[in-house]
Tab-separated table of C-alpha atoms in Angstrom:
chain	number	residue	atom	x	y	z
A	1	UNK	CA	104.652	-153.470	29.642
A	2	UNK	CA	103.129	-156.795	30.661
A	3	UNK	CA	99.407	-157.293	31.041
A	4	UNK	CA	99.805	-157.300	34.836
A	5	UNK	CA	102.215	-154.392	35.124
A	6	UNK	CA	101.348	-152.476	38.295
A	7	UNK	CA	99.452	-155.419	39.763
A	8	UNK	CA	100.371	-157.174	43.006
A	9	UNK	CA	100.076	-160.904	43.651
A	10	UNK	CA	100.704	-163.345	46.477
A	11	UNK	CA	101.490	-166.956	45.574
A	12	UNK	CA	101.645	-169.350	48.514
A	13	UNK	CA	103.899	-172.376	48.538
A	14	UNK	CA	106.108	-171.148	45.714
A	15	UNK	CA	109.592	-172.384	46.588
A	16	UNK	CA	109.113	-175.008	43.887
A	17	UNK	CA	106.447	-176.901	41.979
A	18	UNK	CA	103.148	-175.466	40.798
A	19	UNK	CA	103.495	-172.410	43.023
A	20	UNK	CA	106.848	-171.544	41.494
A	21	UNK	CA	105.473	-171.985	37.981
A	22	UNK	CA	102.542	-169.687	38.734
A	23	UNK	CA	104.808	-167.054	40.274
A	24	UNK	CA	107.050	-167.089	37.192
A	25	UNK	CA	104.116	-166.690	34.827
A	26	UNK	CA	102.764	-163.759	36.840
A	27	UNK	CA	106.209	-162.190	36.880
A	28	UNK	CA	106.584	-162.588	33.137
A	29	UNK	CA	103.334	-160.633	32.810
A	30	UNK	CA	104.906	-157.798	34.807
A	31	UNK	CA	103.351	-158.345	38.236
A	32	UNK	CA	104.940	-157.757	41.605
A	33	UNK	CA	104.822	-161.218	43.185
A	34	UNK	CA	105.186	-162.074	46.846
A	35	UNK	CA	106.612	-165.587	46.893
A	36	UNK	CA	105.928	-167.517	50.096
A	37	UNK	CA	107.268	-170.798	51.385
A	38	UNK	CA	109.266	-172.336	54.191
A	39	UNK	CA	112.504	-173.041	52.302
A	40	UNK	CA	115.038	-170.229	52.331
A	41	UNK	CA	118.308	-172.152	51.989
A	42	UNK	CA	119.357	-174.923	49.657
A	43	UNK	CA	119.477	-178.319	51.331
A	44	UNK	CA	116.642	-177.604	53.766
A	45	UNK	CA	114.285	-179.669	51.614
A	46	UNK	CA	114.986	-182.901	49.726
A	47	UNK	CA	113.810	-181.223	46.526
A	48	UNK	CA	115.501	-178.169	44.994
A	49	UNK	CA	114.115	-174.659	45.267
A	50	UNK	CA	113.867	-171.745	47.702
A	51	UNK	CA	111.637	-168.699	47.981
A	52	UNK	CA	114.605	-166.491	47.179
A	53	UNK	CA	115.444	-168.385	44.001
A	54	UNK	CA	111.853	-168.182	42.799
A	55	UNK	CA	111.650	-164.465	43.590
A	56	UNK	CA	114.908	-163.798	41.735
A	57	UNK	CA	113.596	-165.611	38.666
A	58	UNK	CA	110.322	-163.662	38.837
A	59	UNK	CA	112.393	-160.477	38.649
A	60	UNK	CA	114.510	-161.870	35.820
A	61	UNK	CA	111.312	-162.587	33.889
A	62	UNK	CA	110.305	-158.928	34.019
A	63	UNK	CA	108.265	-158.693	37.202
A	64	UNK	CA	109.331	-157.958	40.753
A	65	UNK	CA	109.804	-160.945	43.008
A	66	UNK	CA	109.686	-160.530	46.782
A	67	UNK	CA	110.560	-163.588	48.874
A	68	UNK	CA	108.867	-164.020	52.250
A	69	UNK	CA	109.485	-167.027	54.477
A	70	UNK	CA	106.058	-168.186	55.640
A	71	UNK	CA	104.850	-171.362	57.297
A	72	UNK	CA	101.176	-171.366	56.301
A	73	UNK	CA	100.375	-173.376	59.406
A	74	UNK	CA	101.402	-170.328	61.455
A	75	UNK	CA	98.713	-167.637	61.520
A	76	UNK	CA	101.061	-164.999	62.906
A	77	UNK	CA	103.429	-165.429	59.961
A	78	UNK	CA	100.526	-165.206	57.513
A	79	UNK	CA	99.275	-162.026	59.208
A	80	UNK	CA	102.754	-160.519	58.946
A	81	UNK	CA	102.894	-161.373	55.240
A	82	UNK	CA	99.718	-159.476	54.419
A	83	UNK	CA	100.706	-156.586	56.674
A	84	UNK	CA	103.904	-156.357	54.606
A	85	UNK	CA	101.964	-156.417	51.332
A	86	UNK	CA	99.611	-153.673	52.493
A	87	UNK	CA	102.443	-151.555	53.893
A	88	UNK	CA	104.708	-151.882	50.854
A	89	UNK	CA	102.165	-151.928	48.008
A	90	UNK	CA	98.890	-150.537	49.377
A	91	UNK	CA	96.957	-153.044	47.290
A	92	UNK	CA	96.573	-156.698	46.376
A	93	UNK	CA	95.178	-157.892	43.061
A	94	UNK	CA	95.714	-161.654	43.024
A	95	UNK	CA	95.979	-164.313	45.715
A	96	UNK	CA	96.869	-167.834	44.601
A	97	UNK	CA	96.305	-170.380	47.357
A	98	UNK	CA	98.674	-173.154	46.369
A	99	UNK	CA	100.415	-174.158	49.626
A	100	UNK	CA	99.655	-177.787	50.472
A	101	UNK	CA	101.237	-180.209	52.935
A	102	UNK	CA	101.922	-183.275	50.811
A	103	UNK	CA	102.962	-186.264	52.961
A	104	UNK	CA	105.763	-188.473	51.723
A	105	UNK	CA	103.467	-191.502	51.650
A	106	UNK	CA	100.741	-189.809	49.596
A	107	UNK	CA	101.046	-192.152	46.599
A	108	UNK	CA	101.507	-195.363	48.583
A	109	UNK	CA	98.615	-197.776	47.894
A	110	UNK	CA	97.516	-198.226	51.505
A	111	UNK	CA	94.238	-197.777	53.332
A	112	UNK	CA	93.682	-194.605	55.344
A	113	UNK	CA	93.930	-196.663	58.565
A	114	UNK	CA	97.391	-197.817	57.548
A	115	UNK	CA	98.721	-194.294	57.127
A	116	UNK	CA	99.536	-191.990	60.055
A	117	UNK	CA	96.967	-189.609	61.515
A	118	UNK	CA	99.465	-186.855	60.751
A	119	UNK	CA	98.228	-187.001	57.143
A	120	UNK	CA	95.477	-184.716	58.401
A	121	UNK	CA	98.076	-181.976	57.899
A	122	UNK	CA	96.693	-181.737	54.349
A	123	UNK	CA	93.605	-180.158	55.886
A	124	UNK	CA	95.666	-177.804	58.034
A	125	UNK	CA	97.891	-176.649	55.155
A	126	UNK	CA	95.687	-177.035	52.115
A	127	UNK	CA	92.241	-176.100	53.439
A	128	UNK	CA	92.527	-174.053	56.610
A	129	UNK	CA	95.564	-172.246	55.238
A	130	UNK	CA	93.525	-171.222	52.181
A	131	UNK	CA	90.880	-169.713	54.407
A	132	UNK	CA	93.364	-167.830	56.561
A	133	UNK	CA	95.178	-166.346	53.552
A	134	UNK	CA	91.895	-165.379	51.893
A	135	UNK	CA	90.681	-163.844	55.162
A	136	UNK	CA	93.650	-161.485	55.219
A	137	UNK	CA	93.629	-160.885	51.469
A	138	UNK	CA	89.947	-159.920	51.471
A	139	UNK	CA	90.635	-157.196	54.022
A	140	UNK	CA	92.912	-155.553	51.458
A	141	UNK	CA	90.783	-156.311	48.385
A	142	UNK	CA	87.344	-155.323	49.700
A	143	UNK	CA	88.143	-151.597	50.185
A	144	UNK	CA	89.614	-151.409	46.661
A	145	UNK	CA	86.562	-153.202	45.188
A	146	UNK	CA	88.632	-155.571	43.049
A	147	UNK	CA	90.671	-158.734	43.215
A	148	UNK	CA	91.002	-162.363	42.211
A	149	UNK	CA	91.425	-165.298	44.612
A	150	UNK	CA	92.438	-168.600	43.020
A	151	UNK	CA	92.558	-171.977	44.762
A	152	UNK	CA	94.650	-174.733	43.197
A	153	UNK	CA	92.663	-177.954	43.297
A	154	UNK	CA	92.283	-181.034	41.108
A	155	UNK	CA	90.158	-183.797	39.684
A	156	UNK	CA	90.461	-185.484	43.057
A	157	UNK	CA	87.630	-183.180	44.082
A	158	UNK	CA	85.336	-185.805	42.534
A	159	UNK	CA	87.615	-188.725	41.580
A	160	UNK	CA	89.425	-190.923	44.094
A	161	UNK	CA	93.113	-190.045	43.972
A	162	UNK	CA	95.730	-191.410	46.369
A	163	UNK	CA	93.708	-191.268	49.569
A	164	UNK	CA	90.830	-190.120	51.751
A	165	UNK	CA	92.335	-186.956	53.222
A	166	UNK	CA	93.629	-185.751	49.848
A	167	UNK	CA	90.195	-185.996	48.263
A	168	UNK	CA	88.493	-184.479	51.298
A	169	UNK	CA	90.850	-181.501	51.197
A	170	UNK	CA	90.389	-180.747	47.502
A	171	UNK	CA	86.605	-181.109	47.716
A	172	UNK	CA	86.576	-178.654	50.605
A	173	UNK	CA	88.725	-176.181	48.694
A	174	UNK	CA	86.275	-176.177	45.774
A	175	UNK	CA	83.274	-175.522	48.004
A	176	UNK	CA	85.111	-172.874	50.008
A	177	UNK	CA	85.958	-171.002	46.810
A	178	UNK	CA	82.305	-170.986	45.788
A	179	UNK	CA	80.985	-169.763	49.115
A	180	UNK	CA	83.659	-167.068	49.285
A	181	UNK	CA	82.471	-165.926	45.858
A	182	UNK	CA	78.942	-165.444	47.177
A	183	UNK	CA	80.125	-163.160	49.964
A	184	UNK	CA	82.704	-161.351	47.817
A	185	UNK	CA	80.398	-160.674	44.857
A	186	UNK	CA	79.117	-157.287	46.138
A	187	UNK	CA	82.743	-156.157	46.357
A	188	UNK	CA	83.679	-157.197	42.792
A	189	UNK	CA	86.198	-159.780	43.948
A	190	UNK	CA	86.291	-163.051	42.021
A	191	UNK	CA	86.934	-166.392	43.700
A	192	UNK	CA	87.580	-169.532	41.632
A	193	UNK	CA	89.048	-172.997	41.970
A	194	UNK	CA	91.237	-174.509	39.232
A	195	UNK	CA	91.622	-178.232	38.658
A	196	UNK	CA	95.136	-179.314	37.765
A	197	UNK	CA	95.941	-182.657	36.259
A	198	UNK	CA	99.431	-184.141	36.214
A	199	UNK	CA	101.904	-181.280	36.514
A	200	UNK	CA	105.568	-181.995	35.902
A	201	UNK	CA	106.921	-180.570	39.131
A	202	UNK	CA	110.157	-181.629	40.761
A	203	UNK	CA	108.220	-183.964	43.046
A	204	UNK	CA	106.178	-185.471	40.215
A	205	UNK	CA	109.280	-186.159	38.145
A	206	UNK	CA	110.983	-187.813	41.127
A	207	UNK	CA	107.965	-189.975	41.907
A	208	UNK	CA	107.357	-191.001	38.300
A	209	UNK	CA	110.976	-192.066	38.017
A	210	UNK	CA	111.094	-193.999	41.288
A	211	UNK	CA	107.653	-195.475	42.005
A	212	UNK	CA	106.898	-198.620	39.954
A	213	UNK	CA	103.645	-198.474	38.009
A	214	UNK	CA	102.916	-194.836	38.780
A	215	UNK	CA	103.146	-193.800	35.117
A	216	UNK	CA	100.234	-196.118	34.347
A	217	UNK	CA	97.912	-194.540	36.918
A	218	UNK	CA	94.727	-192.725	35.847
A	219	UNK	CA	96.002	-189.470	37.301
A	220	UNK	CA	99.596	-189.770	36.110
A	221	UNK	CA	99.570	-190.355	32.356
A	222	UNK	CA	102.573	-188.534	30.910
A	223	UNK	CA	100.687	-187.601	27.737
A	224	UNK	CA	98.275	-185.524	29.846
A	225	UNK	CA	100.943	-183.665	31.815
A	226	UNK	CA	101.695	-179.961	31.727
A	227	UNK	CA	104.481	-177.707	32.923
A	228	UNK	CA	104.220	-175.914	36.288
A	229	UNK	CA	103.850	-172.623	34.398
A	230	UNK	CA	100.707	-173.713	32.550
A	231	UNK	CA	98.247	-172.878	35.357
A	232	UNK	CA	100.085	-169.601	35.864
A	233	UNK	CA	99.473	-168.640	32.250
A	234	UNK	CA	95.774	-169.306	32.754
A	235	UNK	CA	95.730	-167.211	35.927
A	236	UNK	CA	97.436	-164.367	34.063
A	237	UNK	CA	94.672	-164.489	31.453
A	238	UNK	CA	91.984	-164.431	34.131
A	239	UNK	CA	93.640	-161.632	36.091
A	240	UNK	CA	93.906	-159.582	32.873
A	241	UNK	CA	90.226	-160.127	32.004
A	242	UNK	CA	88.008	-157.132	32.895
A	243	UNK	CA	85.020	-159.483	32.879
A	244	UNK	CA	86.533	-162.097	35.204
A	245	UNK	CA	83.584	-161.807	37.592
A	246	UNK	CA	81.580	-163.946	35.177
A	247	UNK	CA	83.674	-166.899	36.360
A	248	UNK	CA	83.391	-166.205	40.092
A	249	UNK	CA	82.197	-169.119	42.190
A	250	UNK	CA	83.066	-171.717	39.605
A	251	UNK	CA	85.362	-174.697	39.725
A	252	UNK	CA	87.157	-175.025	36.400
A	253	UNK	CA	89.395	-177.549	34.718
A	254	UNK	CA	92.550	-175.551	33.999
A	255	UNK	CA	92.865	-177.048	30.507
A	256	UNK	CA	89.329	-175.940	29.613
A	257	UNK	CA	89.889	-172.429	30.924
A	258	UNK	CA	93.089	-172.341	28.862
A	259	UNK	CA	91.113	-173.239	25.743
A	260	UNK	CA	88.644	-170.431	26.443
A	261	UNK	CA	91.441	-167.876	26.725
A	262	UNK	CA	93.625	-169.318	23.963
A	263	UNK	CA	96.405	-170.238	26.370
A	264	UNK	CA	98.948	-172.958	25.560
A	265	UNK	CA	101.728	-174.525	27.583
A	266	UNK	CA	105.307	-173.278	27.420
A	267	UNK	CA	106.073	-175.733	24.610
A	268	UNK	CA	103.061	-174.668	22.553
A	269	UNK	CA	100.950	-177.723	23.424
A	270	UNK	CA	97.256	-177.634	24.141
A	271	UNK	CA	96.742	-179.527	27.397
A	272	UNK	CA	93.819	-181.980	27.278
A	273	UNK	CA	90.836	-181.853	29.610
A	274	UNK	CA	90.275	-185.116	31.471
A	275	UNK	CA	86.592	-184.439	32.087
A	276	UNK	CA	85.486	-187.657	30.392
A	277	UNK	CA	87.813	-189.942	32.315
A	278	UNK	CA	88.421	-188.153	35.623
A	279	UNK	CA	85.163	-186.301	36.239
A	280	UNK	CA	83.468	-182.921	35.987
A	281	UNK	CA	83.484	-180.016	38.433
A	282	UNK	CA	80.452	-179.642	40.662
A	283	UNK	CA	80.339	-175.890	41.099
A	284	UNK	CA	79.348	-173.439	38.367
A	285	UNK	CA	79.798	-169.658	38.543
A	286	UNK	CA	77.307	-167.919	40.825
A	287	UNK	CA	76.206	-165.521	38.062
């Protein structure tokens, strides 16, 4: 029996990348994991991965993976997702808000005025989408008086990384997590934001291989990188912690939270905190 056996989780944006890694880690711990994303068939996206493939691997790891096609820019689809969770499971223990609309030109060294206004989609799917998912999740969690809501953020919350809209979005996510924690505290629901550094996703590996000079960037040092499952292992530890409310409202560097819980990456490495070079979180737990 895994530490999350009998628990139910939703991981948004989990066709590939960090979301997939988190879903797999939750599944390995025995959770039932609703895997959301837009990609249902191979070839629909330039990078590999579908919601069905992730869900199948969650099940193979020992959990129960349930694939649901969801565009997190579509409120009706999000509402249907949480209706399905409530109908099928009657509970929800963990929501991981990971879905994020990453534009193709994110890493291009241009000014914000030289990039299209459509880059604002990072706010639509990355900030607003977090709020909408949490809004529906809270309606399931509040009556049961338990739950954990995790936002995936990064050092860009305080350190310039790639562009204006990216930093704005991650800063907003951190503050949203804190203010949600204030309102959720009476209901024993924890809300936190986790800062990821370089994560070796399919997209990151493609970009590091193809974009000259990217490996030398402050945010993209290979020695600091982790696997996509690393944040998932930390979330498993938090979701298994009966005292997780002590963290609620805080923004945490994933590597530092891993050290607190004794979590290592899939290859046994301890992932370094970049606090000294990339910056420190602003928000502490609400207490």
